[in-house]
Coordinates of C-alpha atoms and ligand atoms in Angstrom, one line a residue:
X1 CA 0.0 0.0 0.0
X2 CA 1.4 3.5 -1.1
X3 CA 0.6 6.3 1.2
X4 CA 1.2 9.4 -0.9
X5 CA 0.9 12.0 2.5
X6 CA -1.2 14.9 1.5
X7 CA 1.1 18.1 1.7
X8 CA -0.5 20.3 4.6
X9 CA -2.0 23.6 2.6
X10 CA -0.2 27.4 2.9
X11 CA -2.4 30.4 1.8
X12 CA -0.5 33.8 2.5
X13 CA -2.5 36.9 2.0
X14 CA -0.2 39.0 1.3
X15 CA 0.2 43.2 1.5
X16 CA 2.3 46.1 0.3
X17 CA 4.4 45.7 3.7
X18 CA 5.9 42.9 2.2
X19 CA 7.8 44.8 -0.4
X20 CA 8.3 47.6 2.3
X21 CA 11.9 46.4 2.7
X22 CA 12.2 46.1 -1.1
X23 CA 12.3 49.7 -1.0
X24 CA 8.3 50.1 -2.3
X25 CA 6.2 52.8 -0.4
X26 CA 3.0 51.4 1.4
X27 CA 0.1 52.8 1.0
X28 CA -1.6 53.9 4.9
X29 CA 2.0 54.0 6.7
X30 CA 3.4 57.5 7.4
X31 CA 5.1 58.6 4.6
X32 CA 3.0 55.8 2.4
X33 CA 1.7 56.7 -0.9
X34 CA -2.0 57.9 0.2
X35 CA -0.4 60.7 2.2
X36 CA 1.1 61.8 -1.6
X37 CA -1.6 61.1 -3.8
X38 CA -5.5 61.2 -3.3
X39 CA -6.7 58.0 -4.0
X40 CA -10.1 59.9 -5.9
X41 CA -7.1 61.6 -8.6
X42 CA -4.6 58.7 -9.4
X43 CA -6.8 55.5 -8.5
X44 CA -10.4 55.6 -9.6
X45 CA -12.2 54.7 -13.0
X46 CA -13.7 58.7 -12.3
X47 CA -9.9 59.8 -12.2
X48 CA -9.6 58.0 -15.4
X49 CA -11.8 59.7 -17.5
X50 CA -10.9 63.1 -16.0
X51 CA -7.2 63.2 -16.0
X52 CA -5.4 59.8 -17.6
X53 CA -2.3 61.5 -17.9
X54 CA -1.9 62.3 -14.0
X55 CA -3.3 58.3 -13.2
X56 CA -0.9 57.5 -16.3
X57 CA 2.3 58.7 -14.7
X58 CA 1.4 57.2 -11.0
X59 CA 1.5 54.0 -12.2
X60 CA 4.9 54.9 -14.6
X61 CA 6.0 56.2 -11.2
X62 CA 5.4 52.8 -9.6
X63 CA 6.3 50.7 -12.4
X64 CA 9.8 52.4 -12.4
X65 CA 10.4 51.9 -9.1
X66 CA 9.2 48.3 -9.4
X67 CA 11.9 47.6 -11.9
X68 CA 14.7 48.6 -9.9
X69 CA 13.6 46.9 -7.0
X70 CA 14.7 43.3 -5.8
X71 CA 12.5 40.6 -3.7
X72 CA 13.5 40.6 -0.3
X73 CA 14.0 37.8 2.6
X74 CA 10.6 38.0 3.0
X75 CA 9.5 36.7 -0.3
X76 CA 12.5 34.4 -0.4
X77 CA 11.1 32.7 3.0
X78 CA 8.4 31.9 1.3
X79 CA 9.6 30.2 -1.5
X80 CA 11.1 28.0 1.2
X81 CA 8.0 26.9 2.2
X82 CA 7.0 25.3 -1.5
X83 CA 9.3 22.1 -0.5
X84 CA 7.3 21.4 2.6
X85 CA 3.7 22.4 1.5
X86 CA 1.2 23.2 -1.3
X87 CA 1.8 26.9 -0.9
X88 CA -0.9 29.2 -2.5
X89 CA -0.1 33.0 -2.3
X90 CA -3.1 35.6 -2.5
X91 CA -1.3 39.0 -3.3
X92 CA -2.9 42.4 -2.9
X93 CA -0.2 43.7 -4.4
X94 CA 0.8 44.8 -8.2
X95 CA 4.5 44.1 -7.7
X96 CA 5.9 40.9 -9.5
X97 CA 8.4 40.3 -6.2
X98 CA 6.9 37.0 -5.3
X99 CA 7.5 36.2 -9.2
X100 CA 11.0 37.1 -9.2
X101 CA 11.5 35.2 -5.7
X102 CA 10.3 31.9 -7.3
X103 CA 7.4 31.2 -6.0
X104 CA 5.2 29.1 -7.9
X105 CA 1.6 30.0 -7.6
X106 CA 0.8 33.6 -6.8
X107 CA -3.0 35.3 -7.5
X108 CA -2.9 38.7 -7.8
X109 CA -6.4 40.6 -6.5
X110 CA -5.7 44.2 -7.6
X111 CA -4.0 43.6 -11.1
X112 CA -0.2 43.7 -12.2
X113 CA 2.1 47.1 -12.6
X114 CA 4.0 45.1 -15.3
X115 CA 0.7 44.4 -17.3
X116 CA -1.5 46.8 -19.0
X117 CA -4.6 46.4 -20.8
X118 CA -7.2 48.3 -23.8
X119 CA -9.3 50.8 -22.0
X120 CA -12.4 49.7 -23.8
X121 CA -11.8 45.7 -23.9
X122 CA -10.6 44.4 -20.3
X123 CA -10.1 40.7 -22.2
X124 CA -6.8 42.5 -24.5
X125 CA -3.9 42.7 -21.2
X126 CA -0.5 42.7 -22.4
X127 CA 2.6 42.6 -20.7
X128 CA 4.6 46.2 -20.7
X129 CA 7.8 45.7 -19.0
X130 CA 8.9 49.4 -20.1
X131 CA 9.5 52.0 -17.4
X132 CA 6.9 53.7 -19.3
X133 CA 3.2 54.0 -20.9
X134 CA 2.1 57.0 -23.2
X135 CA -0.7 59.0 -24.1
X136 CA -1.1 57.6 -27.3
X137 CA 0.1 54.1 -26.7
X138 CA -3.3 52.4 -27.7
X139 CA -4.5 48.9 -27.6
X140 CA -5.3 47.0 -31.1
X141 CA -8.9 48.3 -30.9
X142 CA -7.1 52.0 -30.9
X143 CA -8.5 52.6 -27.0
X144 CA -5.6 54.2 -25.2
X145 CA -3.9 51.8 -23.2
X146 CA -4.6 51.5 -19.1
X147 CA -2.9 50.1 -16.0
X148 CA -3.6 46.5 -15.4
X149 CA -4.8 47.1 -12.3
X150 CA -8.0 47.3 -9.7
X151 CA -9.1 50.8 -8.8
X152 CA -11.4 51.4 -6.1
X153 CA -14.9 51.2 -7.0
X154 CA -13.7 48.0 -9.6
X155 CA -14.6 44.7 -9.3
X156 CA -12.5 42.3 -8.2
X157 CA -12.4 39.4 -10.8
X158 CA -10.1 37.0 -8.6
X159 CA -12.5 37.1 -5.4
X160 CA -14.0 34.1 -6.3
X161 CA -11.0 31.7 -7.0
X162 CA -9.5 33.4 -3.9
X163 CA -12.2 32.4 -1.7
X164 CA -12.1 28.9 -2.8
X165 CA -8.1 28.7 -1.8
X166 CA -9.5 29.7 1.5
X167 CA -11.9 26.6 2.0
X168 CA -8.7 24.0 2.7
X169 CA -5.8 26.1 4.3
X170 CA -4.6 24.5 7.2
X171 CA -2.0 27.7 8.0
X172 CA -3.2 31.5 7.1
X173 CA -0.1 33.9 6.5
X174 CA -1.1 37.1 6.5
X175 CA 1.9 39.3 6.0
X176 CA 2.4 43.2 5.6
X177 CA -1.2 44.0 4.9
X178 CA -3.5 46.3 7.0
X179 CA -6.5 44.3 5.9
X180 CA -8.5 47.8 5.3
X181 CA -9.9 47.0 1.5
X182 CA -12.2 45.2 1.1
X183 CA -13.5 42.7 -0.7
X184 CA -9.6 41.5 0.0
X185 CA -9.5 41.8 3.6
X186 CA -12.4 39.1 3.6
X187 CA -10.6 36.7 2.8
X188 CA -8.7 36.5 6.1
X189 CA -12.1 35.8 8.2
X190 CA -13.0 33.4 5.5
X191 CA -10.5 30.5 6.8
X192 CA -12.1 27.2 8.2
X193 CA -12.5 27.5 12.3
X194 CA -9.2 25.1 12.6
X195 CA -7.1 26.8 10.3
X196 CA -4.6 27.8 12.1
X197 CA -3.6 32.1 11.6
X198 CA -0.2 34.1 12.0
X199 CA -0.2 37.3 11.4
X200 CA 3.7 39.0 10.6
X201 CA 3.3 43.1 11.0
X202 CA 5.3 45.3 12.8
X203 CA 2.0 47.4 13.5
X204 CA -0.6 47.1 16.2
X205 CA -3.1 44.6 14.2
X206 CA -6.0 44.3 16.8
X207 CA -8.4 46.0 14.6
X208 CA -8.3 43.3 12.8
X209 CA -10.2 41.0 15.2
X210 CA -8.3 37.9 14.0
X211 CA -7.6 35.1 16.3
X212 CA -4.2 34.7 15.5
X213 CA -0.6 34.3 16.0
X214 CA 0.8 37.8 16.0
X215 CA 4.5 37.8 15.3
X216 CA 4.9 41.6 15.7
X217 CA 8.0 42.9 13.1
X218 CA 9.1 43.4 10.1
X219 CA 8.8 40.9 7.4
X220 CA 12.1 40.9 5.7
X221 CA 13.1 40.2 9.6
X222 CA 10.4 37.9 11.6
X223 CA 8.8 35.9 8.7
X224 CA 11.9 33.5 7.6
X225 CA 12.0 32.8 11.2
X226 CA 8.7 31.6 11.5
X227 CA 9.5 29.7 8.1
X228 CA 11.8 27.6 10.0
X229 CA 9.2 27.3 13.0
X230 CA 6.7 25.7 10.7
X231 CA 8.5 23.5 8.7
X232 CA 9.9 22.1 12.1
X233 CA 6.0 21.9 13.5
X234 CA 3.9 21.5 10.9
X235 CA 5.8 19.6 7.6
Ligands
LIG301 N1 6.9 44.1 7.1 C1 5.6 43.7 7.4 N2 4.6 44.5 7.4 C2 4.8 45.9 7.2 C3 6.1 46.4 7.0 C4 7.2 45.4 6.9 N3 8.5 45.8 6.7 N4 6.0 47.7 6.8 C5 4.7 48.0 7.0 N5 4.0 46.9 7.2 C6 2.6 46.8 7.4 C7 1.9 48.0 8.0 O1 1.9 48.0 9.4 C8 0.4 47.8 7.5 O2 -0.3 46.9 8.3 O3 2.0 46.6 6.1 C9 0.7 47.1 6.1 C10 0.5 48.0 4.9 O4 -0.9 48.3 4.9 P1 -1.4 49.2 3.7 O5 -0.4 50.4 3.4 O6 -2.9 49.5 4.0 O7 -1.3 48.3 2.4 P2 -2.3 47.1 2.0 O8 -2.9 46.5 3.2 O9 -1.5 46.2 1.1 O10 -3.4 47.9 1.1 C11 -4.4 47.1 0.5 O11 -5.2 49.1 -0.5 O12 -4.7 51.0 -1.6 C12 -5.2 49.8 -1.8 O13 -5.1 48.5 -3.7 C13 -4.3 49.0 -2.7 O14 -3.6 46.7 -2.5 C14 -3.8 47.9 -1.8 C15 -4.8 47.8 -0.7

């Protein structure tokens, strides 16, 4: 008889605090990228249609920030985990750092900086690893050429094949993420009862409500710690 042991399941939700040390700005941190921009001029379908060349060069901004910055320990750690369980990662953010770190399956909720897509026909998405997109770079319909990406007030086409990674995790990772958007903060309440939850933040993450593990730091520091922790527990 052949016992093939069922790998224990991994699900990180992951946030922009996770390239923090990666040198990308978060978003609700002091010095994060809502106390630059308003969300309603750079991040909205409204802000779209009433200034694309201002949302156009926030997300050039990003993009060229994104392409000079490197994965960090924290995204290495959990490539680490893919030899000792089915690791599924659930990304809020746009960066392509869990990409570049190797891991092997990563969802992205809120869209890619490194992908664009026709302003008119959300099927035509095409990579654009330039620095750089143009007012009058236009998709093959002509439409003028938009970030990949989820703006407030957008659906969020992944929410449904995100939820269903949520249904068999036996560990929740929830790293570098202030779980204040939603639909993606749901996903952290939407774990099975004995799935068990760490959370790795250097902030104060009560508001959160979550019964969980709190290992209170950085990422890039705490998180290939607790790596270690469960492959010696748990694998
Ligand atoms: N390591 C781990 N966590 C960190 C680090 C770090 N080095 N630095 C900051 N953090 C934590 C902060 O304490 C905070 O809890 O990361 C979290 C960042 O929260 P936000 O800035 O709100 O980012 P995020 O939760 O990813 O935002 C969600 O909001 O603006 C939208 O679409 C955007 O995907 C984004 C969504």
């Amino acid at each position: 008889m052949i016992f093939i042991t069922q790998l224990k399941k991994i699900v990180v939700i992951s946030g922009a605090g996770i390239s923090a040390e990666s040198g990308l700005s978060t978003f609700r941190d002091t010095g994060g990228l809502w106390e630059k921009y308003s969300i309603e001029e750079v991040a909205t379908p409204e802000a779209w249609r009433r200034n694309p060349e201002m949302v156009t060069e926030f997300y050039n901004l990003r993009r060229k920030q994104l392409l000079s910055a490197k994965p960090n320990a924290a995204h290495r750690a959990l490539v680490e985990l893919e030899a000792h369980f089915d690791v599924q990662i659930i990304t809020q953010n746009v960066d392509d750092l869990h990409e570049r770190a190797g891991s092997s399956k990563v969802m992205h909720l809120h869209g890619e900086l490194l992908k664009v897509r026709s302003s008119v026909d959300e099927s035509l998405v095409y990579d654009w690893a330039k620095p750089e997109v143009k007012l009058g770079d236009y998709c093959e319909k002509g439409s003028q050429l938009r970030p990949h990406v989820v703006w407030f007030g957008e659906e969020v086409p992944m929410m449904g094949p995100a939820l269903r990674e949520m249904m068999d995790a036996d560990i929740l990772l929830v790293v570098g993420t202030s779980l204040n958007v939603y639909p993606a903060a749901s996903l952290a309440y939407a774990v099975p009862d004995h799935t068990v939850i760490y959370v790795v933040d250097p902030g104060d993450m009560s508001h959160a409500g979550l019964n969980a593990h709190h290992v209170r730091g950085k990422a890039g520091e705490f998180l290939p710690g607790l790596v270690q922790e469960l492959i010696e527990e748990w694998a």
